[in-house]
Short mmCIF file of C-alpha atoms and ligand atoms in Angstrom, two decimals:
data_model
loop_
_atom_site.label_atom_id
_atom_site.label_comp_id
_atom_site.label_asym_id
_atom_site.label_seq_id
_atom_site.Cartn_x
_atom_site.Cartn_y
_atom_site.Cartn_z
CA MET A 1 148.52 31.55 12.71
CA GLU A 2 145.18 32.47 11.45
CA ARG A 3 144.72 31.48 7.56
CA VAL A 4 146.14 28.24 6.11
CA LEU A 5 145.81 27.15 2.33
CA ILE A 6 145.73 23.32 1.96
CA VAL A 7 146.34 22.29 -1.71
CA GLY A 8 144.58 18.91 -2.34
CA GLY A 9 141.69 17.37 -0.48
CA GLY A 10 142.55 13.82 -0.15
CA LEU A 11 143.21 12.05 3.16
CA SER A 12 146.12 14.14 4.42
CA GLY A 13 144.50 17.49 3.33
CA THR A 14 141.01 16.89 4.61
CA ALA A 15 142.60 15.36 7.95
CA ALA A 16 144.78 18.50 8.18
CA ALA A 17 141.78 20.79 7.49
CA LEU A 18 139.81 19.11 10.19
CA SER A 19 142.81 19.14 12.79
CA LEU A 20 143.46 22.89 12.10
CA GLN A 21 139.70 24.00 12.47
CA ARG A 22 139.76 22.23 15.64
CA LYS A 23 142.36 24.30 16.94
CA GLY A 24 141.01 27.24 15.56
CA ILE A 25 142.86 27.94 12.53
CA ASP A 26 140.94 28.74 9.33
CA ALA A 27 141.69 25.92 6.86
CA GLU A 28 140.93 26.41 3.32
CA ILE A 29 141.08 23.68 0.84
CA VAL A 30 141.52 23.84 -3.21
CA GLU A 31 140.87 20.47 -4.78
CA LYS A 32 141.76 20.51 -8.47
CA GLU A 33 139.04 17.86 -9.26
CA GLN A 34 135.28 19.16 -9.72
CA VAL A 35 134.05 16.78 -7.29
CA TRP A 36 135.57 16.56 -3.92
CA GLY A 37 135.69 12.90 -3.35
CA ALA A 38 137.82 9.73 -3.71
CA SER A 39 137.67 6.94 -6.24
CA GLY A 40 138.81 3.66 -5.91
CA THR A 41 137.83 0.25 -4.11
CA GLY A 42 138.44 -0.57 -0.54
CA ILE A 43 141.24 0.76 1.88
CA THR A 44 142.67 -1.51 4.93
CA LEU A 45 143.03 0.62 8.04
CA MET A 46 145.78 -0.52 10.10
CA GLY A 47 146.07 0.17 13.86
CA PRO A 48 147.64 3.48 13.46
CA ALA A 49 145.05 4.48 11.02
CA LEU A 50 142.07 3.59 13.34
CA ARG A 51 143.95 5.60 16.10
CA ALA A 52 144.27 8.41 13.83
CA LEU A 53 140.63 8.57 12.93
CA GLU A 54 139.58 8.08 16.87
CA GLN A 55 142.03 11.30 17.46
CA LEU A 56 139.95 12.97 14.55
CA GLY A 57 136.67 12.29 16.13
CA VAL A 58 135.26 9.90 13.22
CA LEU A 59 136.25 6.36 14.43
CA GLU A 60 132.71 5.16 15.20
CA GLN A 61 131.18 6.41 12.15
CA CYS A 62 134.05 4.71 10.17
CA LEU A 63 133.47 1.39 12.01
CA LEU A 64 129.50 1.70 11.57
CA GLN A 65 130.01 2.06 7.62
CA GLY A 66 132.94 -0.28 7.42
CA SER A 67 134.02 -3.52 8.97
CA GLY A 68 136.44 -4.30 11.61
CA ALA A 69 138.62 -7.67 12.53
CA SER A 70 141.55 -8.61 14.88
CA GLU A 71 142.52 -11.88 13.30
CA MET A 72 144.90 -12.72 10.11
CA ARG A 73 144.72 -15.83 8.62
CA LEU A 74 147.45 -17.14 6.31
CA PHE A 75 147.05 -19.89 3.42
CA ASP A 76 149.13 -21.62 0.74
CA ALA A 77 148.17 -21.37 -2.72
CA ARG A 78 145.87 -24.38 -2.51
CA GLY A 79 143.87 -22.68 0.10
CA GLU A 80 145.09 -24.91 2.96
CA LEU A 81 145.20 -22.81 6.29
CA ILE A 82 148.95 -22.54 7.42
CA GLN A 83 148.26 -20.29 10.62
CA THR A 84 146.02 -18.04 12.41
CA PHE A 85 146.98 -15.36 14.57
CA PRO A 86 145.68 -12.32 16.52
CA ILE A 87 146.64 -8.76 15.18
CA PRO A 88 147.49 -6.62 17.94
CA GLY A 89 145.00 -3.69 18.24
CA LEU A 90 146.02 -0.09 19.50
CA LEU A 91 142.57 0.83 21.08
CA GLY A 92 141.91 -1.80 23.68
CA PRO A 93 139.64 -4.79 23.71
CA ASP A 94 136.43 -2.40 22.65
CA TYR A 95 137.79 -1.97 19.19
CA PRO A 96 138.96 -4.14 16.33
CA SER A 97 142.63 -4.06 15.40
CA VAL A 98 142.32 -3.45 11.69
CA GLY A 99 139.52 -2.03 9.67
CA GLY A 100 138.16 -1.91 6.28
CA MET A 101 136.10 0.32 4.37
CA MET A 102 135.16 1.83 0.93
CA ARG A 103 137.62 5.00 0.09
CA PRO A 104 134.67 7.15 -1.02
CA THR A 105 132.81 6.26 2.21
CA LEU A 106 135.88 7.10 4.41
CA HIS A 107 136.54 10.40 2.40
CA ARG A 108 132.91 11.43 2.88
CA ILE A 109 132.84 11.01 6.55
CA LEU A 110 136.16 12.78 6.78
CA SER A 111 134.97 15.78 4.50
CA GLU A 112 131.82 16.19 6.28
CA ALA A 113 133.66 16.27 9.49
CA ALA A 114 135.95 18.94 8.07
CA THR A 115 133.02 21.40 6.70
CA GLU A 116 131.15 21.10 9.85
CA ALA A 117 134.26 22.26 11.69
CA GLY A 118 134.37 25.18 9.39
CA ALA A 119 136.88 24.12 6.93
CA SER A 120 136.04 25.48 3.19
CA VAL A 121 136.57 23.77 0.07
CA ARG A 122 136.61 25.29 -3.52
CA THR A 123 136.73 22.43 -6.24
CA GLY A 124 137.92 22.70 -9.66
CA VAL A 125 140.66 24.94 -8.40
CA THR A 126 144.25 24.93 -8.17
CA VAL A 127 147.33 27.23 -7.69
CA ALA A 128 148.39 29.35 -10.48
CA ALA A 129 151.03 31.36 -8.67
CA LEU A 130 152.68 31.34 -5.56
CA GLU A 131 154.87 34.08 -3.87
CA GLN A 132 156.50 33.61 -0.57
CA HIS A 133 157.44 36.72 1.58
CA ALA A 134 158.92 36.74 5.07
CA ASP A 135 155.53 36.77 6.98
CA ARG A 136 153.04 35.42 4.28
CA VAL A 137 152.37 33.56 1.12
CA GLU A 138 150.73 35.23 -1.83
CA VAL A 139 148.73 32.86 -4.05
CA GLY A 140 146.88 33.31 -7.26
CA PHE A 141 144.48 30.81 -8.30
CA THR A 142 143.46 29.16 -11.59
CA ASP A 143 139.92 30.65 -11.18
CA GLY A 144 141.46 34.09 -11.35
CA THR A 145 141.01 34.71 -7.41
CA SER A 146 143.96 35.56 -4.92
CA GLY A 147 144.64 35.20 -1.37
CA SER A 148 147.09 35.86 1.14
CA TYR A 149 148.20 32.92 3.60
CA ASP A 150 150.30 32.43 7.00
CA LEU A 151 151.14 28.73 5.48
CA VAL A 152 150.66 26.86 2.39
CA VAL A 153 150.02 23.13 2.74
CA GLY A 154 150.93 21.12 -0.36
CA ALA A 155 148.64 17.82 0.20
CA ASP A 156 148.39 16.91 -3.45
CA GLY A 157 149.48 13.40 -3.76
CA TRP A 158 152.47 11.73 -5.11
CA ARG A 159 152.67 13.55 -8.48
CA SER A 160 152.33 16.72 -6.19
CA GLN A 161 152.71 20.11 -8.54
CA ILE A 162 153.42 22.34 -5.05
CA ARG A 163 156.30 19.87 -4.67
CA ASP A 164 157.91 20.60 -8.00
CA ARG A 165 156.90 24.53 -7.87
CA VAL A 166 158.69 25.03 -4.79
CA PHE A 167 161.47 22.43 -4.51
CA GLY A 168 162.06 22.44 -8.19
CA ASP A 169 164.89 20.11 -9.40
CA GLU A 170 165.65 19.28 -5.82
CA ALA A 171 162.94 17.26 -5.20
CA PRO A 172 163.04 13.47 -5.96
CA GLN A 173 160.81 12.02 -8.50
CA PRO A 174 158.52 9.06 -7.86
CA GLN A 175 160.53 5.83 -8.20
CA PRO A 176 158.81 2.81 -10.33
CA LEU A 177 159.28 -0.35 -8.23
CA GLY A 178 158.22 -2.92 -11.33
CA GLN A 179 155.55 -4.17 -9.47
CA THR A 180 151.58 -3.84 -10.21
CA VAL A 181 148.62 -4.17 -7.72
CA TRP A 182 145.35 -5.23 -8.66
CA ARG A 183 142.29 -4.80 -6.37
CA ALA A 184 138.98 -5.89 -6.75
CA LEU A 185 135.44 -5.18 -5.35
CA LEU A 186 133.69 -8.45 -4.30
CA HIS A 187 130.80 -10.15 -2.59
CA ARG A 188 131.98 -11.56 0.58
CA PRO A 189 131.59 -15.23 1.21
CA ALA A 190 130.35 -15.97 5.01
CA SER A 191 133.65 -17.91 5.67
CA VAL A 192 135.70 -14.63 5.28
CA THR A 193 135.50 -12.80 8.45
CA GLY A 194 138.76 -11.32 8.82
CA GLU A 195 141.95 -10.44 7.05
CA GLU A 196 143.27 -13.32 4.82
CA GLN A 197 146.45 -13.71 2.93
CA PHE A 198 147.39 -16.46 0.36
CA TYR A 199 150.99 -17.18 -0.53
CA GLY A 200 151.19 -18.47 -4.37
CA PRO A 201 154.19 -19.05 -6.70
CA GLY A 202 155.58 -15.49 -6.77
CA LEU A 203 152.03 -13.98 -6.16
CA LYS A 204 150.58 -12.91 -2.99
CA THR A 205 146.66 -12.37 -2.72
CA GLY A 206 144.42 -11.62 0.09
CA PHE A 207 140.89 -10.36 1.20
CA THR A 208 139.86 -7.52 3.55
CA PRO A 209 136.25 -7.27 4.52
CA LEU A 210 134.41 -3.99 3.76
CA GLY A 211 130.97 -4.60 5.19
CA PRO A 212 128.47 -7.05 5.85
CA ASP A 213 128.48 -8.34 2.28
CA THR A 214 131.58 -6.60 0.56
CA MET A 215 135.26 -7.26 0.46
CA TYR A 216 138.17 -6.36 -1.39
CA GLN A 217 140.83 -8.67 -2.92
CA PHE A 218 144.21 -7.58 -3.58
CA LEU A 219 146.87 -9.22 -5.68
CA VAL A 220 150.40 -8.24 -5.85
CA GLN A 221 152.12 -9.08 -9.15
CA PRO A 222 155.87 -8.95 -8.51
CA PHE A 223 156.57 -7.65 -12.12
CA SER A 224 154.71 -5.25 -14.43
CA ASP A 225 153.22 -6.27 -17.77
CA PRO A 226 154.99 -4.11 -20.52
CA GLU A 227 151.54 -2.10 -20.77
CA LEU A 228 148.75 -2.04 -18.13
CA PRO A 229 145.64 -3.75 -19.54
CA THR A 230 142.55 -1.67 -20.55
CA ALA A 231 139.64 -1.47 -18.48
CA GLU A 232 137.82 -4.25 -20.63
CA GLU A 233 140.80 -6.43 -20.48
CA ARG A 234 141.19 -6.33 -16.61
CA PRO A 235 138.62 -8.87 -15.19
CA ALA A 236 140.22 -11.77 -17.60
CA ARG A 237 144.02 -10.65 -16.77
CA MET A 238 143.02 -10.74 -13.19
CA ARG A 239 141.45 -14.24 -12.84
CA GLU A 240 144.51 -15.42 -15.08
CA LEU A 241 147.01 -14.36 -12.64
CA LEU A 242 144.67 -15.79 -9.93
CA ALA A 243 144.52 -19.10 -11.69
CA PRO A 244 147.15 -21.29 -9.59
CA PHE A 245 145.31 -20.45 -6.26
CA GLY A 246 142.44 -22.67 -4.72
CA GLY A 247 140.32 -22.40 -1.95
CA VAL A 248 138.13 -19.16 -1.37
CA VAL A 249 140.27 -17.56 -4.18
CA ALA A 250 139.12 -20.23 -6.47
CA GLU A 251 135.61 -20.08 -5.49
CA VAL A 252 135.34 -16.31 -5.95
CA ARG A 253 137.51 -15.84 -8.85
CA ASP A 254 134.93 -16.18 -11.69
CA THR A 255 132.74 -13.14 -10.02
CA ILE A 256 135.38 -10.94 -11.25
CA THR A 257 133.71 -10.02 -14.39
CA GLU A 258 133.19 -5.95 -14.72
CA PRO A 259 135.72 -3.47 -15.58
CA GLU A 260 134.55 -1.19 -12.78
CA GLN A 261 135.09 -3.97 -10.16
CA VAL A 262 138.77 -3.97 -10.89
CA ASP A 263 141.41 -1.08 -10.02
CA VAL A 264 145.15 -1.91 -11.09
CA ARG A 265 148.24 0.39 -11.03
CA ARG A 266 151.83 0.34 -11.00
CA LEU A 267 153.60 1.10 -7.66
CA PHE A 268 155.92 3.98 -7.25
CA TRP A 269 157.61 5.46 -4.09
CA LEU A 270 158.92 8.94 -2.99
CA LEU A 271 160.54 10.03 0.12
CA MET A 272 161.34 13.86 0.13
CA PRO A 273 164.81 14.58 2.29
CA PRO A 274 164.37 16.44 5.28
CA PRO A 275 163.09 19.40 5.78
CA TRP A 276 159.43 19.09 3.60
CA TYR A 277 159.23 22.98 3.73
CA ARG A 278 160.78 25.79 2.18
CA GLY A 279 159.77 29.07 3.95
CA ARG A 280 156.06 29.02 4.58
CA VAL A 281 155.09 26.16 2.44
CA LEU A 282 155.21 22.71 3.77
CA LEU A 283 154.37 19.28 1.95
CA ILE A 284 152.36 16.46 3.91
CA GLY A 285 151.10 12.89 2.72
CA ASP A 286 151.74 11.31 -0.37
CA ALA A 287 153.53 14.78 -1.79
CA ALA A 288 156.31 14.21 0.84
CA HIS A 289 156.34 10.32 1.43
CA ALA A 290 154.42 8.21 -0.99
CA THR A 291 154.71 4.48 -0.04
CA THR A 292 154.03 1.15 -1.65
CA PRO A 293 151.12 -0.64 -0.17
CA GLN A 294 153.03 -3.51 1.74
CA LEU A 295 152.36 -2.26 5.19
CA ALA A 296 149.06 -0.74 4.08
CA MET A 297 150.33 2.32 6.10
CA GLY A 298 150.02 5.23 3.46
CA GLY A 299 146.78 6.26 4.43
CA ALA A 300 147.62 6.25 8.29
CA ILE A 301 150.42 8.12 7.94
CA ALA A 302 148.88 10.85 5.71
CA LEU A 303 146.13 11.21 8.63
CA GLU A 304 148.73 11.38 11.16
CA ASP A 305 150.50 14.16 9.32
CA GLY A 306 147.24 16.14 9.39
CA ILE A 307 146.84 15.77 13.22
CA VAL A 308 150.23 16.73 13.83
CA LEU A 309 150.25 19.71 11.75
CA GLY A 310 147.08 20.95 13.77
CA GLU A 311 149.01 20.21 16.87
CA VAL A 312 152.22 22.00 16.34
CA LEU A 313 150.79 25.26 14.51
CA ALA A 314 148.57 25.48 17.68
CA ALA A 315 151.30 24.77 20.37
CA GLU A 316 154.39 26.47 19.04
CA GLY A 317 154.96 30.61 18.96
CA SER A 318 156.13 30.80 15.44
CA VAL A 319 155.54 28.97 11.92
CA GLU A 320 159.17 28.28 11.91
CA ALA A 321 159.27 26.53 15.13
CA ALA A 322 156.00 24.59 14.31
CA LEU A 323 157.69 23.29 10.93
CA GLU A 324 160.95 22.34 12.78
CA ARG A 325 158.73 20.49 15.39
CA PHE A 326 156.47 18.88 12.33
CA MET A 327 159.75 17.26 11.19
CA ASP A 328 161.00 16.14 14.57
CA ARG A 329 157.51 14.22 14.74
CA ARG A 330 157.05 12.84 11.25
CA TYR A 331 160.20 12.50 9.45
CA GLU A 332 161.55 9.14 11.06
CA ARG A 333 158.04 7.58 11.19
CA CYS A 334 157.55 8.28 7.82
CA ARG A 335 160.97 7.29 6.44
CA MET A 336 160.45 3.72 8.19
CA VAL A 337 157.16 3.09 6.61
CA VAL A 338 158.62 4.10 2.95
CA GLU A 339 161.90 2.27 3.15
CA ASN A 340 160.46 -0.85 4.72
CA SER A 341 157.56 -0.97 2.48
CA VAL A 342 160.26 -0.77 -0.57
CA GLN A 343 162.25 -3.43 1.20
CA LEU A 344 159.30 -5.84 1.38
CA SER A 345 158.30 -5.12 -2.04
CA GLU A 346 161.76 -5.93 -3.20
CA TRP A 347 162.14 -9.12 -1.00
CA GLU A 348 158.30 -10.12 -2.68
CA LYS A 349 160.43 -10.75 -5.82
CA ASP A 350 162.14 -13.30 -4.20
CA ALA A 351 159.80 -14.59 -1.66
CA ALA A 352 161.27 -18.24 -1.40
CA ALA A 353 164.66 -16.80 0.24
CA HIS A 354 163.04 -13.87 2.00
CA GLY A 355 159.69 -15.13 3.56
CA ALA A 356 161.41 -14.91 7.11
CA ASP A 357 163.01 -11.87 6.76
CA ALA A 358 159.64 -10.34 5.54
CA GLY A 359 157.80 -11.54 8.51
CA ARG A 360 160.47 -10.14 11.03
CA LEU A 361 160.52 -6.73 9.52
CA GLN A 362 156.68 -6.44 8.99
CA HIS A 363 156.57 -7.32 12.62
CA GLU A 364 159.10 -4.86 13.49
CA SER A 365 157.54 -2.20 11.47
CA LEU A 366 154.07 -2.84 13.25
CA ALA A 367 155.60 -2.66 16.84
CA ALA A 368 157.54 0.74 16.00
CA LEU A 369 154.26 2.28 14.56
CA ALA A 370 152.41 1.48 17.43
CA ALA A 371 154.33 4.18 19.57
CA PRO A 372 152.24 7.35 19.93
CA ILE A 373 152.56 10.14 17.22
C1 FAD B 1 147.88 0.45 -4.83
C2 FAD B 1 147.54 1.27 -3.35
C3 FAD B 1 146.87 0.76 -2.45
C4 FAD B 1 147.03 1.28 -1.15
N1 FAD B 1 146.23 0.54 -0.31
C5 FAD B 1 146.12 1.42 1.16
C6 FAD B 1 145.40 0.87 2.18
O1 FAD B 1 145.08 -0.29 2.12
N2 FAD B 1 145.89 1.43 3.50
C7 FAD B 1 146.62 2.50 3.47
O2 FAD B 1 146.22 3.09 4.65
N3 FAD B 1 146.98 3.08 2.31
C8 FAD B 1 147.11 2.70 1.13
N4 FAD B 1 147.54 3.22 0.10
C9 FAD B 1 148.08 4.48 0.43
C10 FAD B 1 147.01 5.80 0.47
O3 FAD B 1 146.31 5.62 -0.57
C11 FAD B 1 147.72 7.11 0.25
O4 FAD B 1 149.11 7.04 1.09
C12 FAD B 1 146.91 8.19 0.63
O5 FAD B 1 145.82 8.21 -0.25
C13 FAD B 1 147.58 9.60 0.66
O6 FAD B 1 146.87 10.73 0.84
P1 FAD B 1 147.10 11.93 0.26
O7 FAD B 1 145.91 12.95 0.72
O8 FAD B 1 148.72 12.20 0.73
O9 FAD B 1 147.16 11.91 -1.37
P2 FAD B 1 145.98 11.64 -2.30
O10 FAD B 1 144.90 10.42 -1.74
O11 FAD B 1 146.63 11.53 -3.59
O12 FAD B 1 145.16 12.99 -2.33
C14 FAD B 1 145.74 14.04 -3.10
C15 FAD B 1 144.55 15.11 -3.71
O13 FAD B 1 145.13 16.30 -4.19
C16 FAD B 1 144.31 16.44 -5.15
N5 FAD B 1 145.59 17.39 -6.27
C17 FAD B 1 146.42 16.57 -7.08
N6 FAD B 1 146.81 17.57 -7.30
C18 FAD B 1 146.32 18.66 -7.24
C19 FAD B 1 146.76 20.22 -7.59
N7 FAD B 1 147.85 20.57 -8.22
N8 FAD B 1 145.60 21.14 -6.90
C20 FAD B 1 144.93 20.94 -6.05
N9 FAD B 1 144.43 19.72 -5.84
C21 FAD B 1 145.34 18.49 -6.23
C22 FAD B 1 143.79 15.08 -5.84
O14 FAD B 1 142.85 15.28 -6.45
C23 FAD B 1 143.49 14.40 -4.56
O15 FAD B 1 142.12 14.84 -4.07
C24 FAD B 1 147.79 2.60 -0.92
C25 FAD B 1 148.00 3.21 -2.14
C26 FAD B 1 148.29 2.50 -3.48
C27 FAD B 1 148.93 3.21 -4.40
#
């Protein structure tokens, strides 16, 4: 195993490149966007994500440029505190149990580590042709160049073109859930020091601190408006949806004013049946298992895929054995995240009936994900 092509430079592709380079395998990324980066607001890094960042050697930097917490506070819609509980951590008492940071900052830290480790990246380029042979994959690129690789990794997200190209009609398509998630970047009041969630009539919202002065607010809308609002309409629509909430939610609501503060997207999920490879082309990250954010684990399992890929390619004697081992280590864990997140999302539509079930399933999922990868 000498040369691996990674298509897509998001969390899974960049983590894979870093992990491969550290094992002495040449990793080349092609990223279709002109700029290698990440857009969006904040990301919540649950215990498995922090553990993965530690394994990738970038945790300290992430914590310095983000925020950490070890406590969850639950409130009712009026803002009355219902419960405070510690979030179990995976890294011991010196580390927070959960982190929050800006997505572009996380991407920058990972991409700098990958390039320092020797990974190469070409932006504004993708795959134009792909031909599999017994011992290699020949790839033609949209910039007119070509290359020969021992393995091609499709890390190109939930609408993966590599998935369509290699698996064709046999691949499932992303499924809509009929839910919409809103996220807004806000100034953090001093009172918000950890994860906070507020349960309103059919709606859930909450805060994740991102740094000394910033936090992001999410809002799960368990139904979708027929059309997503335009950028200009988003602040007013988000404030309107938050109108039933009191407490800190009401205090900060009127600071949601700028279109660029607000991200809104419909939720989709996808789970590829095993195996996620055909010949010498493997799918990782959202290309194989796109989850809804109910467990906030999509990023964690994307990072883990990258780590495990480096480990199995370095340890096994053949590409076939490595890919089989990859599936043994990844399928069940990722299936559980996707299916349990979808179940939680379904129950959110009928929160009054399923509040207790949701608490139990969340707890069981987090306990299972604490196991080593
Ligand atoms: C609303 C929402 C909130 C979320 N919140 C959280 C959270 O708080 N915590 C968490 O852990 N996870 C969260 N997730 C999930 C997480 O963002 C994803 O699971 C994660 O980003 C997947 O990483 P990836 O690298 O597989 O895909 P992506 O991040 O989608 O990266 C794919 C990359 O491939 C590139 N690309 C696409 N097509 C091509 C092509 N043809 N050729 C070359 N490059 C291509 C893209 O430009 C991109 O750079 C959330 C998801 C959603 C939808």
